[in-house]
Amino acid sequence: MSSTILALKNVSKSYGRGAAAVQVLNDIDLKIEGGTSLAIVGPSGSGKTTLLGLCAGLDQSTGGEITLNGVLLNGLNEDQLAAVRNEHVGFVFQNFQLLPTLTALENVMVPLELRGMKNRKANALNLLDKVGLADRATHYPSQLSGGEQQRVSLARAFANNPKILFADEPTGNLDAETGALVESLLFDLNRSSGTTLVLVTHDLDLAAKTDRIVPIKGGRIG
Ligand SMILES: Nc1ncnc2c1ncn2[C@@H]1O[C@H](COP(=O)(O)OP(=O)(O)O)[C@@H](O)[C@H]1O
Ligand SMILES: [Mg+2]
């Protein structure tokens, strides 16, 4: 039986205040069933990254309600949001966002450390192996190619067994061939772990591989 893992009700977001306020998202209603995959597609500046950040608890909406895995995100403080992210959410960014002073292995271990998990090193190595990078465990991000860094960030994103994974243009900074590898790893890991996948892209071929496509334009879904 499927159930809703993410629900947005009349969500809006503006940046700044008063005369300088910019309305970026308007009247967003969206329900996502657990275990499905969904692509949010739209042109640059349409609000995709902003929307994903709200859904993942990286930022707060200015109106409406967002419920993630039964938890109402509105009104939570920073610590509470961080706890929700750590428990339920994985995130893959366009520009990888690995910690430069940590090795590949240590980057993958971060979510496991935050959760105080046992067998952290073995689990992280296992994940690096799944993305084909077990032999690069002691290398730093600066020693890895973009595609390799994104594979490390995939391993990190799945480390805390997230219920839902958000990926913002995960192949946007990669060449076609490397992007295709990252893409297939993303879908493979997602399928084998039963994670809900929400990705943002302007790549219609990538979007077509998900269960459902949601177009966004000028901060509105439609
Ligand atoms: N921190 C911010 N402050 C002010 N405006 C922002 C901020 N972040 C994004 N915006 C604006 O919000 C709009 C949507 O941005 P974004 O969500 O990054 O779009 P997309 O990911 O679809 O390219 C853009 O007009 C952008 O300039
Ligand atoms: Mg964006």
mmCIF file of C-alpha atoms and ligand atoms in Angstrom:
data_model
loop_
_atom_site.group_PDB
_atom_site.id
_atom_site.type_symbol
_atom_site.label_atom_id
_atom_site.label_comp_id
_atom_site.label_asym_id
_atom_site.label_seq_id
_atom_site.Cartn_x
_atom_site.Cartn_y
_atom_site.Cartn_z
ATOM 1 C CA MET A 1 0.000 0.000 0.000
ATOM 2 C CA SER A 2 1.375 3.388 -0.891
ATOM 3 C CA SER A 3 1.084 6.482 1.250
ATOM 4 C CA THR A 4 1.998 10.115 0.920
ATOM 5 C CA ILE A 5 5.562 10.854 1.967
ATOM 6 C CA LEU A 6 5.639 14.513 1.000
ATOM 7 C CA ALA A 7 2.727 16.927 0.879
ATOM 8 C CA LEU A 8 2.780 20.605 -0.008
ATOM 9 C CA LYS A 9 -0.292 22.722 0.563
ATOM 10 C CA ASN A 10 -0.500 26.194 -0.944
ATOM 11 C CA VAL A 11 3.223 26.730 -0.456
ATOM 12 C CA SER A 12 4.793 30.064 -1.268
ATOM 13 C CA LYS A 13 8.252 31.524 -0.852
ATOM 14 C CA SER A 14 9.553 35.044 -1.088
ATOM 15 C CA TYR A 15 13.040 36.383 -0.520
ATOM 16 C CA GLY A 16 13.631 39.760 1.115
ATOM 17 C CA ARG A 17 11.178 42.142 2.725
ATOM 18 C CA GLY A 18 8.938 45.061 1.869
ATOM 19 C CA ALA A 19 9.560 46.776 -1.458
ATOM 20 C CA ALA A 20 12.602 44.532 -2.073
ATOM 21 C CA ALA A 21 10.637 41.283 -1.613
ATOM 22 C CA VAL A 22 10.790 38.841 -4.516
ATOM 23 C CA GLN A 23 8.031 36.256 -4.783
ATOM 24 C CA VAL A 24 9.709 33.068 -6.053
ATOM 25 C CA LEU A 25 7.062 30.348 -5.480
ATOM 26 C CA ASN A 26 3.278 30.647 -5.531
ATOM 27 C CA ASP A 27 0.388 28.314 -4.621
ATOM 28 C CA ILE A 28 2.370 25.104 -4.835
ATOM 29 C CA ASP A 29 0.229 22.024 -4.188
ATOM 30 C CA LEU A 30 1.940 18.668 -4.532
ATOM 31 C CA LYS A 31 1.593 15.179 -3.112
ATOM 32 C CA ILE A 32 4.230 12.516 -3.581
ATOM 33 C CA GLU A 33 3.627 8.841 -2.875
ATOM 34 C CA GLY A 34 6.321 6.877 -1.039
ATOM 35 C CA GLY A 35 8.560 4.747 -3.252
ATOM 36 C CA THR A 36 7.868 6.673 -6.449
ATOM 37 C CA SER A 37 10.153 8.874 -8.511
ATOM 38 C CA LEU A 38 9.315 12.346 -9.704
ATOM 39 C CA ALA A 39 11.038 15.004 -11.797
ATOM 40 C CA ILE A 40 10.432 18.726 -11.424
ATOM 41 C CA VAL A 41 11.268 20.340 -14.744
ATOM 42 C CA GLY A 42 11.408 23.970 -15.716
ATOM 43 C CA PRO A 43 13.621 26.685 -17.116
ATOM 44 C CA SER A 44 16.443 28.323 -15.206
ATOM 45 C CA GLY A 45 15.115 30.698 -12.560
ATOM 46 C CA SER A 46 11.682 29.032 -12.357
ATOM 47 C CA GLY A 47 12.140 28.156 -8.670
ATOM 48 C CA LYS A 48 13.209 24.498 -8.851
ATOM 49 C CA THR A 49 16.134 24.718 -6.432
ATOM 50 C CA THR A 50 14.111 26.843 -4.053
ATOM 51 C CA LEU A 51 11.267 24.318 -4.106
ATOM 52 C CA LEU A 52 13.596 21.381 -3.502
ATOM 53 C CA GLY A 53 15.263 23.213 -0.615
ATOM 54 C CA LEU A 54 11.892 23.776 1.053
ATOM 55 C CA CYS A 55 10.863 20.134 0.599
ATOM 56 C CA ALA A 56 14.158 18.887 2.021
ATOM 57 C CA GLY A 57 13.985 21.123 5.084
ATOM 58 C CA LEU A 58 17.020 23.169 4.021
ATOM 59 C CA ASP A 59 14.945 26.343 4.083
ATOM 60 C CA GLN A 60 11.523 27.476 5.319
ATOM 61 C CA SER A 61 8.542 28.477 3.187
ATOM 62 C CA THR A 62 6.951 31.855 3.792
ATOM 63 C CA GLY A 63 3.422 30.497 3.349
ATOM 64 C CA GLY A 64 1.524 27.213 3.232
ATOM 65 C CA GLU A 65 2.386 23.858 4.766
ATOM 66 C CA ILE A 66 4.957 21.188 4.020
ATOM 67 C CA THR A 67 4.643 17.760 5.614
ATOM 68 C CA LEU A 68 7.552 15.343 5.219
ATOM 69 C CA ASN A 69 7.030 11.766 6.318
ATOM 70 C CA GLY A 70 4.311 12.897 8.714
ATOM 71 C CA VAL A 71 6.316 15.797 10.172
ATOM 72 C CA LEU A 72 5.047 19.349 9.620
ATOM 73 C CA LEU A 73 8.181 21.337 8.726
ATOM 74 C CA ASN A 74 6.655 24.789 9.252
ATOM 75 C CA GLY A 75 7.677 26.346 12.520
ATOM 76 C CA LEU A 76 10.521 23.936 13.244
ATOM 77 C CA ASN A 77 13.744 25.588 14.396
ATOM 78 C CA GLU A 78 17.142 24.936 12.778
ATOM 79 C CA ASP A 79 18.040 22.068 15.108
ATOM 80 C CA GLN A 80 14.694 20.368 14.583
ATOM 81 C CA LEU A 81 14.996 20.732 10.809
ATOM 82 C CA ALA A 82 18.513 19.296 10.918
ATOM 83 C CA ALA A 83 17.193 16.311 12.859
ATOM 84 C CA VAL A 84 14.440 15.703 10.298
ATOM 85 C CA ARG A 85 16.945 15.944 7.445
ATOM 86 C CA ASN A 86 19.310 13.552 9.127
ATOM 87 C CA GLU A 87 16.615 11.007 9.796
ATOM 88 C CA HIS A 88 14.634 11.086 6.561
ATOM 89 C CA VAL A 89 16.441 12.928 3.796
ATOM 90 C CA GLY A 90 19.302 12.450 1.357
ATOM 91 C CA PHE A 91 20.473 15.250 -0.905
ATOM 92 C CA VAL A 92 22.556 15.360 -4.073
ATOM 93 C CA PHE A 93 23.630 18.772 -5.349
ATOM 94 C CA GLN A 94 24.621 19.891 -8.818
ATOM 95 C CA ASN A 95 28.062 20.961 -7.544
ATOM 96 C CA PHE A 96 28.608 17.848 -5.365
ATOM 97 C CA GLN A 97 29.255 19.758 -2.103
ATOM 98 C CA LEU A 98 31.658 17.293 -0.587
ATOM 99 C CA LEU A 99 33.666 18.526 2.382
ATOM 100 C CA PRO A 100 37.106 19.349 0.926
ATOM 101 C CA THR A 101 39.082 18.505 4.068
ATOM 102 C CA LEU A 102 37.617 14.991 4.349
ATOM 103 C CA THR A 103 38.507 11.939 2.273
ATOM 104 C CA ALA A 104 35.890 10.206 0.114
ATOM 105 C CA LEU A 105 35.344 7.636 2.855
ATOM 106 C CA GLU A 106 35.045 10.271 5.574
ATOM 107 C CA ASN A 107 32.534 12.223 3.474
ATOM 108 C CA VAL A 108 30.329 9.142 3.176
ATOM 109 C CA MET A 109 30.708 8.528 6.916
ATOM 110 C CA VAL A 110 29.378 11.988 7.879
ATOM 111 C CA PRO A 111 25.663 11.026 7.920
ATOM 112 C CA LEU A 112 26.531 7.821 9.770
ATOM 113 C CA GLU A 113 28.483 9.781 12.398
ATOM 114 C CA LEU A 114 25.588 12.207 12.810
ATOM 115 C CA ARG A 115 23.289 9.304 13.544
ATOM 116 C CA GLY A 116 25.792 7.564 15.820
ATOM 117 C CA MET A 117 25.563 4.390 13.718
ATOM 118 C CA LYS A 118 27.700 1.321 14.333
ATOM 119 C CA ASN A 119 30.049 -0.175 11.712
ATOM 120 C CA ARG A 120 30.358 3.234 10.102
ATOM 121 C CA LYS A 121 33.549 2.525 8.223
ATOM 122 C CA ALA A 122 32.392 -0.833 6.851
ATOM 123 C CA ASN A 123 29.043 0.616 5.771
ATOM 124 C CA ALA A 124 30.665 3.604 4.110
ATOM 125 C CA LEU A 125 33.156 1.383 2.289
ATOM 126 C CA ASN A 126 30.310 -0.832 1.107
ATOM 127 C CA LEU A 127 28.564 2.232 -0.337
ATOM 128 C CA LEU A 128 31.732 3.453 -2.020
ATOM 129 C CA ASP A 129 32.055 -0.009 -3.509
ATOM 130 C CA LYS A 130 28.492 0.221 -4.886
ATOM 131 C CA VAL A 131 29.447 3.366 -6.791
ATOM 132 C CA GLY A 132 32.691 1.762 -7.966
ATOM 133 C CA LEU A 133 35.044 3.871 -5.854
ATOM 134 C CA ALA A 134 36.262 1.572 -3.081
ATOM 135 C CA ASP A 135 39.805 2.065 -4.355
ATOM 136 C CA ARG A 136 39.529 5.850 -3.993
ATOM 137 C CA ALA A 137 38.442 5.825 -0.330
ATOM 138 C CA THR A 138 41.467 7.740 0.957
ATOM 139 C CA HIS A 139 41.410 10.362 -1.779
ATOM 140 C CA TYR A 140 40.268 13.920 -1.200
ATOM 141 C CA PRO A 141 37.612 15.590 -3.392
ATOM 142 C CA SER A 142 40.295 17.699 -5.106
ATOM 143 C CA GLN A 143 41.931 14.455 -6.254
ATOM 144 C CA LEU A 144 38.725 13.189 -7.879
ATOM 145 C CA SER A 145 37.058 14.065 -11.170
ATOM 146 C CA GLY A 146 33.619 15.679 -11.178
ATOM 147 C CA GLY A 147 31.937 12.367 -11.974
ATOM 148 C CA GLU A 148 33.819 10.630 -9.180
ATOM 149 C CA GLN A 149 32.906 13.374 -6.729
ATOM 150 C CA GLN A 150 29.254 13.016 -7.675
ATOM 151 C CA ARG A 151 29.462 9.246 -7.159
ATOM 152 C CA VAL A 152 30.884 9.874 -3.667
ATOM 153 C CA SER A 153 28.029 12.271 -3.013
ATOM 154 C CA LEU A 154 25.549 9.579 -4.136
ATOM 155 C CA ALA A 155 27.121 7.144 -1.658
ATOM 156 C CA ARG A 156 26.835 9.815 1.037
ATOM 157 C CA ALA A 157 23.218 10.567 0.148
ATOM 158 C CA PHE A 158 22.198 6.935 0.621
ATOM 159 C CA ALA A 159 24.296 6.425 3.773
ATOM 160 C CA ASN A 160 21.531 7.187 6.262
ATOM 161 C CA ASN A 161 18.983 5.039 4.399
ATOM 162 C CA PRO A 162 16.839 8.063 3.594
ATOM 163 C CA LYS A 163 13.137 7.658 2.981
ATOM 164 C CA ILE A 164 13.364 10.344 0.354
ATOM 165 C CA LEU A 165 16.197 11.567 -1.810
ATOM 166 C CA PHE A 166 16.334 15.008 -3.390
ATOM 167 C CA ALA A 167 18.655 15.540 -6.340
ATOM 168 C CA ASP A 168 19.153 19.018 -7.805
ATOM 169 C CA GLU A 169 20.432 18.784 -11.395
ATOM 170 C CA PRO A 170 22.579 15.789 -10.374
ATOM 171 C CA THR A 171 24.169 15.518 -13.815
ATOM 172 C CA GLY A 172 24.154 19.238 -14.632
ATOM 173 C CA ASN A 173 27.912 19.729 -14.206
ATOM 174 C CA LEU A 174 28.947 16.482 -15.926
ATOM 175 C CA ASP A 175 29.647 15.551 -19.531
ATOM 176 C CA ALA A 176 27.118 13.290 -21.236
ATOM 177 C CA GLU A 177 28.962 10.010 -20.681
ATOM 178 C CA THR A 178 29.784 10.658 -17.015
ATOM 179 C CA GLY A 179 26.277 11.984 -16.478
ATOM 180 C CA ALA A 180 24.806 8.761 -17.853
ATOM 181 C CA LEU A 181 26.855 6.694 -15.386
ATOM 182 C CA VAL A 182 25.833 8.858 -12.427
ATOM 183 C CA GLU A 183 22.228 8.692 -13.627
ATOM 184 C CA SER A 184 22.159 4.909 -13.776
ATOM 185 C CA LEU A 185 23.842 4.623 -10.363
ATOM 186 C CA LEU A 186 21.267 7.015 -8.936
ATOM 187 C CA PHE A 187 18.329 5.008 -10.299
ATOM 188 C CA ASP A 188 19.926 1.666 -9.313
ATOM 189 C CA LEU A 189 20.603 2.747 -5.722
ATOM 190 C CA ASN A 190 17.160 4.283 -5.538
ATOM 191 C CA ARG A 191 15.458 1.128 -6.754
ATOM 192 C CA SER A 192 17.432 -1.248 -4.541
ATOM 193 C CA SER A 193 16.828 0.815 -1.414
ATOM 194 C CA GLY A 194 13.169 1.629 -2.111
ATOM 195 C CA THR A 195 13.801 5.351 -1.664
ATOM 196 C CA THR A 196 11.423 8.005 -2.965
ATOM 197 C CA LEU A 197 13.286 10.095 -5.522
ATOM 198 C CA VAL A 198 12.549 13.745 -6.252
ATOM 199 C CA LEU A 199 14.833 15.251 -8.819
ATOM 200 C CA VAL A 200 15.079 18.615 -10.447
ATOM 201 C CA THR A 201 16.327 18.887 -13.988
ATOM 202 C CA HIS A 202 15.997 20.724 -17.241
ATOM 203 C CA ASP A 203 17.058 17.501 -19.008
ATOM 204 C CA LEU A 204 13.861 16.020 -20.432
ATOM 205 C CA ASP A 205 15.524 12.656 -21.182
ATOM 206 C CA LEU A 206 16.458 12.308 -17.516
ATOM 207 C CA ALA A 207 12.994 13.429 -16.420
ATOM 208 C CA ALA A 208 11.386 10.824 -18.697
ATOM 209 C CA LYS A 209 13.002 8.067 -16.610
ATOM 210 C CA THR A 210 10.934 8.978 -13.540
ATOM 211 C CA ASP A 211 7.360 7.896 -12.764
ATOM 212 C CA ARG A 212 5.981 11.410 -12.953
ATOM 213 C CA ILE A 213 6.964 14.785 -14.368
ATOM 214 C CA VAL A 214 5.867 18.029 -12.728
ATOM 215 C CA PRO A 215 6.464 21.179 -14.767
ATOM 216 C CA ILE A 216 7.224 24.453 -13.024
ATOM 217 C CA LYS A 217 7.295 27.883 -14.601
ATOM 218 C CA GLY A 218 7.594 31.298 -13.009
ATOM 219 C CA GLY A 219 7.277 29.762 -9.551
ATOM 220 C CA ARG A 220 4.034 27.945 -10.340
ATOM 221 C CA ILE A 221 3.254 24.332 -11.046
ATOM 222 C CA GLY A 222 1.114 23.765 -14.059
HETATM 223 N N1 LIG B 1 18.611 33.714 -1.653
HETATM 224 C C1 LIG B 1 17.936 34.345 -2.625
HETATM 225 N N2 LIG B 1 17.626 35.658 -2.520
HETATM 226 C C2 LIG B 1 16.926 36.293 -3.482
HETATM 227 N N3 LIG B 1 16.474 35.696 -4.602
HETATM 228 C C3 LIG B 1 16.747 34.396 -4.763
HETATM 229 C C4 LIG B 1 17.495 33.645 -3.796
HETATM 230 N N4 LIG B 1 17.599 32.361 -4.241
HETATM 231 C C5 LIG B 1 16.961 32.324 -5.428
HETATM 232 N N5 LIG B 1 16.449 33.542 -5.747
HETATM 233 C C6 LIG B 1 15.666 33.865 -6.951
HETATM 234 O O1 LIG B 1 14.583 32.957 -7.026
HETATM 235 C C7 LIG B 1 14.306 32.605 -8.359
HETATM 236 C C8 LIG B 1 14.315 31.089 -8.494
HETATM 237 O O2 LIG B 1 15.628 30.597 -8.257
HETATM 238 P P1 LIG B 1 15.961 29.052 -8.221
HETATM 239 O O3 LIG B 1 15.060 28.394 -7.247
HETATM 240 O O4 LIG B 1 17.424 28.930 -7.993
HETATM 241 O O5 LIG B 1 15.557 28.611 -9.701
HETATM 242 P P2 LIG B 1 16.028 27.357 -10.581
HETATM 243 O O6 LIG B 1 16.641 26.343 -9.670
HETATM 244 O O7 LIG B 1 14.782 26.882 -11.246
HETATM 245 O O8 LIG B 1 17.005 27.892 -11.582
HETATM 246 C C9 LIG B 1 15.342 33.295 -9.211
HETATM 247 O O9 LIG B 1 14.766 34.473 -9.738
HETATM 248 C C10 LIG B 1 16.433 33.640 -8.221
HETATM 249 O O10 LIG B 1 17.122 34.787 -8.616
HETATM 250 MG MG MG B 2 18.506 25.474 -9.674
#
